[in-house]
PDB file of C-alpha atoms in Angstrom:
ATOM      1  CA  UNK A   1     -11.865 155.690 435.963  1.00 51.00           C
ATOM      2  CA  UNK A   2     -13.552 157.038 439.093  1.00 49.00           C
ATOM      3  CA  UNK A   3     -16.189 159.731 439.078  1.00 44.00           C
ATOM      4  CA  UNK A   4     -13.847 162.108 440.907  1.00 39.00           C
ATOM      5  CA  UNK A   5     -11.037 161.606 438.386  1.00 39.00           C
ATOM      6  CA  UNK A   6     -13.412 162.274 435.497  1.00 44.00           C
ATOM      7  CA  UNK A   7     -14.637 165.453 437.164  1.00 41.00           C
ATOM      8  CA  UNK A   8     -11.071 166.581 437.771  1.00 42.00           C
ATOM      9  CA  UNK A   9     -10.145 166.057 434.128  1.00 42.00           C
ATOM     10  CA  UNK A  10     -13.213 167.977 432.965  1.00 40.00           C
ATOM     11  CA  UNK A  11     -12.341 170.824 435.320  1.00 42.00           C
ATOM     12  CA  UNK A  12      -8.745 170.956 434.059  1.00 45.00           C
ATOM     13  CA  UNK A  13      -9.915 171.004 430.441  1.00 47.00           C
ATOM     14  CA  UNK A  14     -12.290 173.876 431.137  1.00 44.00           C
ATOM     15  CA  UNK A  15      -9.579 175.769 432.973  1.00 46.00           C
ATOM     16  CA  UNK A  16      -7.221 175.363 430.015  1.00 45.00           C
ATOM     17  CA  UNK A  17      -9.842 176.691 427.599  1.00 41.00           C
ATOM     18  CA  UNK A  18     -10.554 179.651 429.875  1.00 40.00           C
ATOM     19  CA  UNK A  19      -6.856 180.461 430.181  1.00 43.00           C
ATOM     20  CA  UNK A  20      -6.467 180.373 426.413  1.00 42.00           C
ATOM     21  CA  UNK A  21      -9.392 182.733 425.999  1.00 38.00           C
ATOM     22  CA  UNK A  22      -7.990 185.163 428.557  1.00 33.00           C
ATOM     23  CA  UNK A  23      -4.574 185.056 426.864  1.00 33.00           C
ATOM     24  CA  UNK A  24      -6.176 185.770 423.503  1.00 30.00           C
ATOM     25  CA  UNK A  25      -8.153 188.673 424.891  1.00 31.00           C
ATOM     26  CA  UNK A  26      -4.984 190.209 426.298  1.00 27.00           C
ATOM     27  CA  UNK A  27      -3.153 190.229 422.976  1.00 32.00           C
ATOM     28  CA  UNK A  28      -2.742 193.840 421.793  1.00 35.00           C
ATOM     29  CA  UNK A  29      -4.177 194.703 418.413  1.00 40.00           C
ATOM     30  CA  UNK A  30      -1.410 194.939 415.816  1.00 42.00           C
ATOM     31  CA  UNK A  31      -1.038 198.573 414.763  1.00 48.00           C
ATOM     32  CA  UNK A  32       2.547 199.739 414.155  1.00 47.00           C
ATOM     33  CA  UNK A  33       1.364 203.309 413.787  1.00 52.00           C
ATOM     34  CA  UNK A  34      -1.575 205.032 415.470  1.00 46.00           C
ATOM     35  CA  UNK A  35      -4.688 205.233 413.336  1.00 38.00           C
ATOM     36  CA  UNK A  36      -4.356 208.156 410.961  1.00 54.00           C
ATOM     37  CA  UNK A  37      -7.380 210.000 409.653  1.00 44.00           C
ATOM     38  CA  UNK A  38      -7.598 212.120 406.544  1.00 55.00           C
ATOM     39  CA  UNK A  39      -7.014 215.244 408.631  1.00 65.00           C
ATOM     40  CA  UNK A  40      -3.743 214.068 410.161  1.00 81.00           C
ATOM     41  CA  UNK A  41      -0.281 214.137 408.643  1.00 91.00           C
ATOM     42  CA  UNK A  42       2.351 211.417 408.752  1.00 94.00           C
ATOM     43  CA  UNK A  43       5.864 212.879 408.650  1.00 97.00           C
ATOM     44  CA  UNK A  44       8.582 210.817 406.969  1.00 98.00           C
ATOM     45  CA  UNK A  45      12.283 211.673 407.072  1.00 98.00           C
ATOM     46  CA  UNK A  46      14.762 210.126 404.649  1.00 98.00           C
ATOM     47  CA  UNK A  47      18.106 209.893 406.445  1.00 98.00           C
ATOM     48  CA  UNK A  48      21.156 209.088 404.399  1.00 98.00           C
ATOM     49  CA  UNK A  49      24.021 210.094 402.155  1.00 97.00           C
ATOM     50  CA  UNK A  50      24.146 211.059 398.472  1.00 96.00           C
ATOM     51  CA  UNK A  51      22.359 207.833 397.501  1.00 97.00           C
ATOM     52  CA  UNK A  52      19.303 209.380 399.152  1.00 97.00           C
ATOM     53  CA  UNK A  53      20.319 213.020 398.741  1.00 93.00           C
ATOM     54  CA  UNK A  54      21.901 214.690 395.732  1.00 89.00           C
ATOM     55  CA  UNK A  55      21.254 211.667 393.501  1.00 90.00           C
ATOM     56  CA  UNK A  56      18.254 210.329 395.390  1.00 81.00           C
ATOM     57  CA  UNK A  57      15.480 210.395 392.811  1.00 95.00           C
ATOM     58  CA  UNK A  58      14.098 207.265 394.434  1.00 97.00           C
ATOM     59  CA  UNK A  59      12.362 209.721 396.762  1.00 97.00           C
ATOM     60  CA  UNK A  60      10.539 211.249 393.800  1.00 97.00           C
ATOM     61  CA  UNK A  61       9.491 207.826 392.529  1.00 98.00           C
ATOM     62  CA  UNK A  62       8.341 206.808 396.016  1.00 98.00           C
ATOM     63  CA  UNK A  63       6.413 210.025 396.625  1.00 97.00           C
ATOM     64  CA  UNK A  64       4.490 209.654 393.385  1.00 97.00           C
ATOM     65  CA  UNK A  65       3.852 205.933 393.971  1.00 98.00           C
ATOM     66  CA  UNK A  66       2.361 206.722 397.369  1.00 97.00           C
ATOM     67  CA  UNK A  67       0.148 209.401 395.839  1.00 96.00           C
ATOM     68  CA  UNK A  68      -0.938 207.134 392.996  1.00 96.00           C
ATOM     69  CA  UNK A  69      -1.868 204.409 395.503  1.00 95.00           C
ATOM     70  CA  UNK A  70      -4.103 206.822 397.412  1.00 94.00           C
ATOM     71  CA  UNK A  71      -1.973 207.697 400.437  1.00 92.00           C
ATOM     72  CA  UNK A  72      -2.816 211.236 401.539  1.00 89.00           C
ATOM     73  CA  UNK A  73      -1.411 213.764 403.984  1.00 91.00           C
ATOM     74  CA  UNK A  74       2.126 212.457 403.928  1.00 95.00           C
ATOM     75  CA  UNK A  75       4.931 214.940 404.486  1.00 97.00           C
ATOM     76  CA  UNK A  76       8.564 214.276 403.625  1.00 98.00           C
ATOM     77  CA  UNK A  77      10.517 216.375 406.124  1.00 98.00           C
ATOM     78  CA  UNK A  78      14.035 217.745 406.543  1.00 98.00           C
ATOM     79  CA  UNK A  79      16.011 220.871 405.730  1.00 96.00           C
ATOM     80  CA  UNK A  80      17.860 219.362 402.748  1.00 94.00           C
ATOM     81  CA  UNK A  81      16.081 219.830 399.413  1.00 93.00           C
ATOM     82  CA  UNK A  82      16.528 218.341 395.960  1.00 91.00           C
ATOM     83  CA  UNK A  83      17.536 216.847 393.662  1.00 93.00           C
ATOM     84  CA  UNK A  84      15.492 217.807 390.631  1.00 93.00           C
ATOM     85  CA  UNK A  85      13.900 214.692 389.178  1.00 95.00           C
ATOM     86  CA  UNK A  86      11.584 213.839 386.311  1.00 92.00           C
ATOM     87  CA  UNK A  87       8.476 214.080 388.502  1.00 94.00           C
ATOM     88  CA  UNK A  88       7.525 216.743 391.012  1.00 96.00           C
ATOM     89  CA  UNK A  89       7.641 215.612 394.632  1.00 97.00           C
ATOM     90  CA  UNK A  90       8.113 216.705 398.224  1.00 97.00           C
ATOM     91  CA  UNK A  91      11.913 216.898 398.151  1.00 96.00           C
ATOM     92  CA  UNK A  92      12.648 217.532 401.842  1.00 97.00           C
ATOM     93  CA  UNK A  93      15.101 215.129 403.513  1.00 98.00           C
ATOM     94  CA  UNK A  94      18.163 214.827 405.729  1.00 98.00           C
ATOM     95  CA  UNK A  95      20.416 213.132 403.220  1.00 97.00           C
ATOM     96  CA  UNK A  96      23.834 214.651 402.593  1.00 97.00           C
ATOM     97  CA  UNK A  97      26.699 213.683 400.318  1.00 95.00           C
ATOM     98  CA  UNK A  98      29.535 212.026 402.188  1.00 96.00           C
ATOM     99  CA  UNK A  99      27.692 211.483 405.451  1.00 98.00           C
ATOM    100  CA  UNK A 100      28.230 208.324 407.481  1.00 98.00           C
ATOM    101  CA  UNK A 101      26.137 206.498 410.064  1.00 99.00           C
ATOM    102  CA  UNK A 102      29.004 206.744 412.540  1.00 98.00           C
ATOM    103  CA  UNK A 103      29.511 210.457 411.921  1.00 98.00           C
ATOM    104  CA  UNK A 104      25.846 211.413 412.349  1.00 99.00           C
ATOM    105  CA  UNK A 105      25.784 209.369 415.552  1.00 99.00           C
ATOM    106  CA  UNK A 106      29.015 210.753 417.017  1.00 99.00           C
ATOM    107  CA  UNK A 107      28.069 214.361 416.290  1.00 98.00           C
ATOM    108  CA  UNK A 108      24.537 213.810 417.657  1.00 99.00           C
ATOM    109  CA  UNK A 109      23.026 215.581 414.671  1.00 99.00           C
ATOM    110  CA  UNK A 110      19.611 213.962 414.940  1.00 99.00           C
ATOM    111  CA  UNK A 111      18.662 215.931 418.037  1.00 99.00           C
ATOM    112  CA  UNK A 112      18.645 219.255 416.208  1.00 99.00           C
ATOM    113  CA  UNK A 113      17.339 217.764 412.967  1.00 98.00           C
ATOM    114  CA  UNK A 114      14.342 216.107 414.611  1.00 99.00           C
ATOM    115  CA  UNK A 115      13.688 219.118 416.823  1.00 98.00           C
ATOM    116  CA  UNK A 116      13.363 221.238 413.687  1.00 98.00           C
ATOM    117  CA  UNK A 117      11.427 218.613 411.737  1.00 98.00           C
ATOM    118  CA  UNK A 118       9.727 216.005 413.941  1.00 98.00           C
ATOM    119  CA  UNK A 119       9.135 212.706 412.171  1.00 98.00           C
ATOM    120  CA  UNK A 120       6.856 209.718 412.638  1.00 96.00           C
ATOM    121  CA  UNK A 121       8.832 207.445 410.310  1.00 97.00           C
ATOM    122  CA  UNK A 122      12.534 207.319 409.428  1.00 98.00           C
ATOM    123  CA  UNK A 123      13.772 205.825 406.152  1.00 99.00           C
ATOM    124  CA  UNK A 124      17.445 205.091 406.796  1.00 99.00           C
ATOM    125  CA  UNK A 125      19.995 204.148 404.136  1.00 99.00           C
ATOM    126  CA  UNK A 126      23.431 204.600 405.682  1.00 99.00           C
ATOM    127  CA  UNK A 127      26.675 202.657 405.765  1.00 99.00           C
ATOM    128  CA  UNK A 128      28.043 202.966 402.244  1.00 98.00           C
ATOM    129  CA  UNK A 129      30.422 205.799 403.084  1.00 98.00           C
ATOM    130  CA  UNK A 130      31.399 204.147 406.356  1.00 98.00           C
ATOM    131  CA  UNK A 131      32.481 201.084 404.374  1.00 98.00           C
ATOM    132  CA  UNK A 132      34.355 203.118 401.777  1.00 97.00           C
ATOM    133  CA  UNK A 133      36.282 204.938 404.502  1.00 97.00           C
ATOM    134  CA  UNK A 134      37.314 201.858 406.424  1.00 97.00           C
ATOM    135  CA  UNK A 135      34.859 201.596 409.313  1.00 98.00           C
ATOM    136  CA  UNK A 136      34.332 198.053 410.537  1.00 99.00           C
ATOM    137  CA  UNK A 137      30.934 196.393 410.388  1.00 99.00           C
ATOM    138  CA  UNK A 138      30.767 196.444 414.193  1.00 99.00           C
ATOM    139  CA  UNK A 139      31.396 200.195 414.188  1.00 99.00           C
ATOM    140  CA  UNK A 140      28.621 200.738 411.652  1.00 99.00           C
ATOM    141  CA  UNK A 141      26.141 198.680 413.666  1.00 99.00           C
ATOM    142  CA  UNK A 142      27.128 200.584 416.806  1.00 99.00           C
ATOM    143  CA  UNK A 143      26.406 203.764 414.859  1.00 99.00           C
ATOM    144  CA  UNK A 144      22.970 202.435 413.945  1.00 99.00           C
ATOM    145  CA  UNK A 145      22.287 201.654 417.600  1.00 99.00           C
ATOM    146  CA  UNK A 146      23.199 205.176 418.659  1.00 99.00           C
ATOM    147  CA  UNK A 147      21.015 206.668 415.937  1.00 99.00           C
ATOM    148  CA  UNK A 148      18.057 204.563 417.058  1.00 99.00           C
ATOM    149  CA  UNK A 149      18.575 205.738 420.637  1.00 99.00           C
ATOM    150  CA  UNK A 150      18.639 209.371 419.509  1.00 99.00           C
ATOM    151  CA  UNK A 151      15.498 208.884 417.397  1.00 99.00           C
ATOM    152  CA  UNK A 152      13.612 207.389 420.317  1.00 99.00           C
ATOM    153  CA  UNK A 153      14.703 210.177 422.639  1.00 99.00           C
ATOM    154  CA  UNK A 154      13.018 212.574 420.226  1.00 99.00           C
ATOM    155  CA  UNK A 155       9.985 210.357 419.545  1.00 98.00           C
ATOM    156  CA  UNK A 156       9.312 207.325 421.720  1.00 97.00           C
ATOM    157  CA  UNK A 157       6.996 205.934 419.030  1.00 96.00           C
ATOM    158  CA  UNK A 158       9.329 206.407 416.082  1.00 97.00           C
ATOM    159  CA  UNK A 159       8.903 203.843 413.319  1.00 96.00           C
ATOM    160  CA  UNK A 160      12.334 203.069 411.887  1.00 98.00           C
ATOM    161  CA  UNK A 161      12.742 201.549 408.437  1.00 98.00           C
ATOM    162  CA  UNK A 162      16.392 200.650 407.905  1.00 99.00           C
ATOM    163  CA  UNK A 163      17.824 199.472 404.620  1.00 99.00           C
ATOM    164  CA  UNK A 164      20.103 196.628 403.820  1.00 99.00           C
ATOM    165  CA  UNK A 165      22.233 198.891 401.653  1.00 99.00           C
ATOM    166  CA  UNK A 166      22.494 198.677 397.893  1.00 99.00           C
ATOM    167  CA  UNK A 167      25.598 196.965 396.491  1.00 98.00           C
ATOM    168  CA  UNK A 168      28.582 198.819 395.092  1.00 98.00           C
ATOM    169  CA  UNK A 169      31.390 197.818 392.776  1.00 98.00           C
ATOM    170  CA  UNK A 170      35.096 197.546 393.606  1.00 98.00           C
ATOM    171  CA  UNK A 171      35.608 200.943 391.955  1.00 97.00           C
ATOM    172  CA  UNK A 172      32.767 203.188 393.136  1.00 97.00           C
ATOM    173  CA  UNK A 173      33.130 206.654 391.612  1.00 96.00           C
ATOM    174  CA  UNK A 174      36.325 205.380 389.931  1.00 93.00           C
ATOM    175  CA  UNK A 175      38.032 204.930 393.311  1.00 95.00           C
ATOM    176  CA  UNK A 176      39.546 201.629 394.361  1.00 96.00           C
ATOM    177  CA  UNK A 177      37.611 199.843 397.087  1.00 97.00           C
ATOM    178  CA  UNK A 178      38.327 196.166 396.747  1.00 97.00           C
ATOM    179  CA  UNK A 179      36.775 195.309 400.105  1.00 98.00           C
ATOM    180  CA  UNK A 180      33.543 197.226 399.469  1.00 98.00           C
ATOM    181  CA  UNK A 181      31.354 194.565 397.793  1.00 98.00           C
ATOM    182  CA  UNK A 182      32.187 191.949 400.399  1.00 98.00           C
ATOM    183  CA  UNK A 183      31.683 194.238 403.370  1.00 99.00           C
ATOM    184  CA  UNK A 184      28.335 195.399 402.004  1.00 99.00           C
ATOM    185  CA  UNK A 185      27.240 191.761 402.024  1.00 99.00           C
ATOM    186  CA  UNK A 186      28.639 191.271 405.540  1.00 99.00           C
ATOM    187  CA  UNK A 187      26.814 194.322 406.879  1.00 99.00           C
ATOM    188  CA  UNK A 188      23.548 193.372 405.216  1.00 99.00           C
ATOM    189  CA  UNK A 189      23.745 189.835 406.576  1.00 99.00           C
ATOM    190  CA  UNK A 190      23.940 191.187 410.127  1.00 99.00           C
ATOM    191  CA  UNK A 191      21.263 193.868 409.888  1.00 99.00           C
ATOM    192  CA  UNK A 192      18.222 191.582 410.446  1.00 99.00           C
ATOM    193  CA  UNK A 193      19.630 190.212 413.717  1.00 99.00           C
ATOM    194  CA  UNK A 194      20.621 193.711 414.829  1.00 99.00           C
ATOM    195  CA  UNK A 195      17.129 194.993 413.993  1.00 99.00           C
ATOM    196  CA  UNK A 196      15.438 192.177 415.895  1.00 98.00           C
ATOM    197  CA  UNK A 197      17.558 192.941 418.960  1.00 98.00           C
ATOM    198  CA  UNK A 198      16.558 196.621 418.916  1.00 98.00           C
ATOM    199  CA  UNK A 199      12.926 196.253 417.829  1.00 98.00           C
ATOM    200  CA  UNK A 200      10.249 197.271 420.348  1.00 97.00           C
ATOM    201  CA  UNK A 201       6.458 197.310 420.377  1.00 94.00           C
ATOM    202  CA  UNK A 202       6.372 201.087 420.801  1.00 95.00           C
ATOM    203  CA  UNK A 203       9.092 201.809 418.235  1.00 96.00           C
ATOM    204  CA  UNK A 204       9.283 199.035 415.637  1.00 96.00           C
ATOM    205  CA  UNK A 205      12.219 198.534 413.303  1.00 97.00           C
ATOM    206  CA  UNK A 206      11.431 197.334 409.782  1.00 97.00           C
ATOM    207  CA  UNK A 207      14.198 196.056 407.496  1.00 98.00           C
ATOM    208  CA  UNK A 208      13.942 197.066 403.835  1.00 99.00           C
ATOM    209  CA  UNK A 209      16.014 194.789 401.608  1.00 99.00           C
ATOM    210  CA  UNK A 210      17.593 197.176 399.109  1.00 99.00           C
ATOM    211  CA  UNK A 211      20.299 194.661 398.195  1.00 99.00           C
ATOM    212  CA  UNK A 212      18.555 191.628 396.714  1.00 98.00           C
ATOM    213  CA  UNK A 213      17.836 192.071 393.012  1.00 98.00           C
ATOM    214  CA  UNK A 214      19.965 195.223 392.747  1.00 98.00           C
ATOM    215  CA  UNK A 215      22.943 195.049 390.366  1.00 98.00           C
ATOM    216  CA  UNK A 216      25.572 197.754 390.846  1.00 98.00           C
ATOM    217  CA  UNK A 217      26.773 197.282 387.261  1.00 97.00           C
ATOM    218  CA  UNK A 218      23.289 197.832 385.851  1.00 98.00           C
ATOM    219  CA  UNK A 219      21.420 199.949 388.415  1.00 98.00           C
ATOM    220  CA  UNK A 220      24.078 202.605 389.145  1.00 98.00           C
ATOM    221  CA  UNK A 221      25.878 205.027 386.858  1.00 96.00           C
ATOM    222  CA  UNK A 222      29.174 205.025 388.759  1.00 97.00           C
ATOM    223  CA  UNK A 223      29.213 201.860 390.840  1.00 97.00           C
ATOM    224  CA  UNK A 224      27.537 203.617 393.780  1.00 97.00           C
ATOM    225  CA  UNK A 225      24.745 206.046 392.860  1.00 97.00           C
ATOM    226  CA  UNK A 226      21.466 204.934 391.325  1.00 97.00           C
ATOM    227  CA  UNK A 227      20.390 205.504 387.764  1.00 97.00           C
ATOM    228  CA  UNK A 228      16.707 205.373 386.776  1.00 96.00           C
ATOM    229  CA  UNK A 229      16.406 201.603 387.156  1.00 98.00           C
ATOM    230  CA  UNK A 230      18.132 201.722 390.526  1.00 98.00           C
ATOM    231  CA  UNK A 231      15.895 204.536 391.764  1.00 97.00           C
ATOM    232  CA  UNK A 232      12.841 202.535 390.752  1.00 98.00           C
ATOM    233  CA  UNK A 233      14.065 199.459 392.610  1.00 98.00           C
ATOM    234  CA  UNK A 234      14.816 201.445 395.760  1.00 98.00           C
ATOM    235  CA  UNK A 235      11.427 203.163 395.666  1.00 98.00           C
ATOM    236  CA  UNK A 236       9.676 199.816 395.278  1.00 98.00           C
ATOM    237  CA  UNK A 237      11.409 198.376 398.350  1.00 98.00           C
ATOM    238  CA  UNK A 238      10.668 201.444 400.457  1.00 98.00           C
ATOM    239  CA  UNK A 239       7.033 201.287 399.370  1.00 98.00           C
ATOM    240  CA  UNK A 240       6.776 197.646 400.414  1.00 97.00           C
ATOM    241  CA  UNK A 241       8.179 198.516 403.834  1.00 96.00           C
ATOM    242  CA  UNK A 242       5.854 201.486 404.293  1.00 95.00           C
ATOM    243  CA  UNK A 243       2.861 199.297 403.554  1.00 92.00           C
ATOM    244  CA  UNK A 244       3.706 197.440 406.765  1.00 90.00           C
ATOM    245  CA  UNK A 245       3.494 200.543 408.932  1.00 90.00           C
ATOM    246  CA  UNK A 246       1.053 202.920 407.249  1.00 89.00           C
ATOM    247  CA  UNK A 247      -2.670 202.474 407.560  1.00 84.00           C
ATOM    248  CA  UNK A 248      -4.188 201.516 404.192  1.00 85.00           C
ATOM    249  CA  UNK A 249      -5.403 204.537 402.201  1.00 84.00           C
ATOM    250  CA  UNK A 250      -9.090 203.899 403.023  1.00 75.00           C
ATOM    251  CA  UNK A 251      -8.286 203.605 406.737  1.00 64.00           C
ATOM    252  CA  UNK A 252      -6.327 206.856 406.621  1.00 58.00           C
ATOM    253  CA  UNK A 253      -9.454 208.578 405.328  1.00 48.00           C
ATOM    254  CA  UNK A 254     -12.127 206.841 407.418  1.00 38.00           C
ATOM    255  CA  UNK A 255     -10.191 206.291 410.616  1.00 36.00           C
ATOM    256  CA  UNK A 256     -10.674 202.507 410.491  1.00 34.00           C
ATOM    257  CA  UNK A 257      -7.967 200.554 412.254  1.00 33.00           C
ATOM    258  CA  UNK A 258      -5.920 198.413 409.857  1.00 36.00           C
ATOM    259  CA  UNK A 259      -6.291 194.671 410.315  1.00 35.00           C
TER     260      UNK A 259
END
């Protein structure tokens, strides 16, 4: 090998190392939410139907779990209050009995809701009523897409946690719905791909798996709405998702950036 060839190879190797270093230096630091200090508040809105609203004691369980784990200055927001649960909690939300993803999207309700109560994080469990009332899976996903667009118009840095919805029986609330269990599975199977397609650096979408490990015969009292065991399971899954986007409790107090 000639001297010039050896020098050329050395130069190329050095150039490759330098390029790798520059690429590494340009990588943004992972931080789904801005650093939060102890003096700042993170606003969280639960968006959903009666599973999160009138029977949604998972919000109470979640609120108390967050407090027990040391998360401070969190604010659950929304005009809707309740239900009464075993533990005291911040019971504000935007979760209403009978509401559908498609209906909230078509009526553009989020604009006024988020104007009244701005949010940093959305916890979204919607689709159950859409399925019960005959909406197709494509229509539900289109509804999700519209909701995400409305959220981002109100907050370009919105963090969106969307649930793969809990299962239901073929007779939720003693009403025949033979297609319901299967369509729940179909919707949930498509949510991760939908989320990946709509995820952005500025406004990440996190999928919370509320389906796996949830048994509608055991964890609901009517084939649809959670009992105590179901509320606990939902709260646990929401907590796991929030750990991905909230600064750890010590960082929230000291202002250290999460690693």
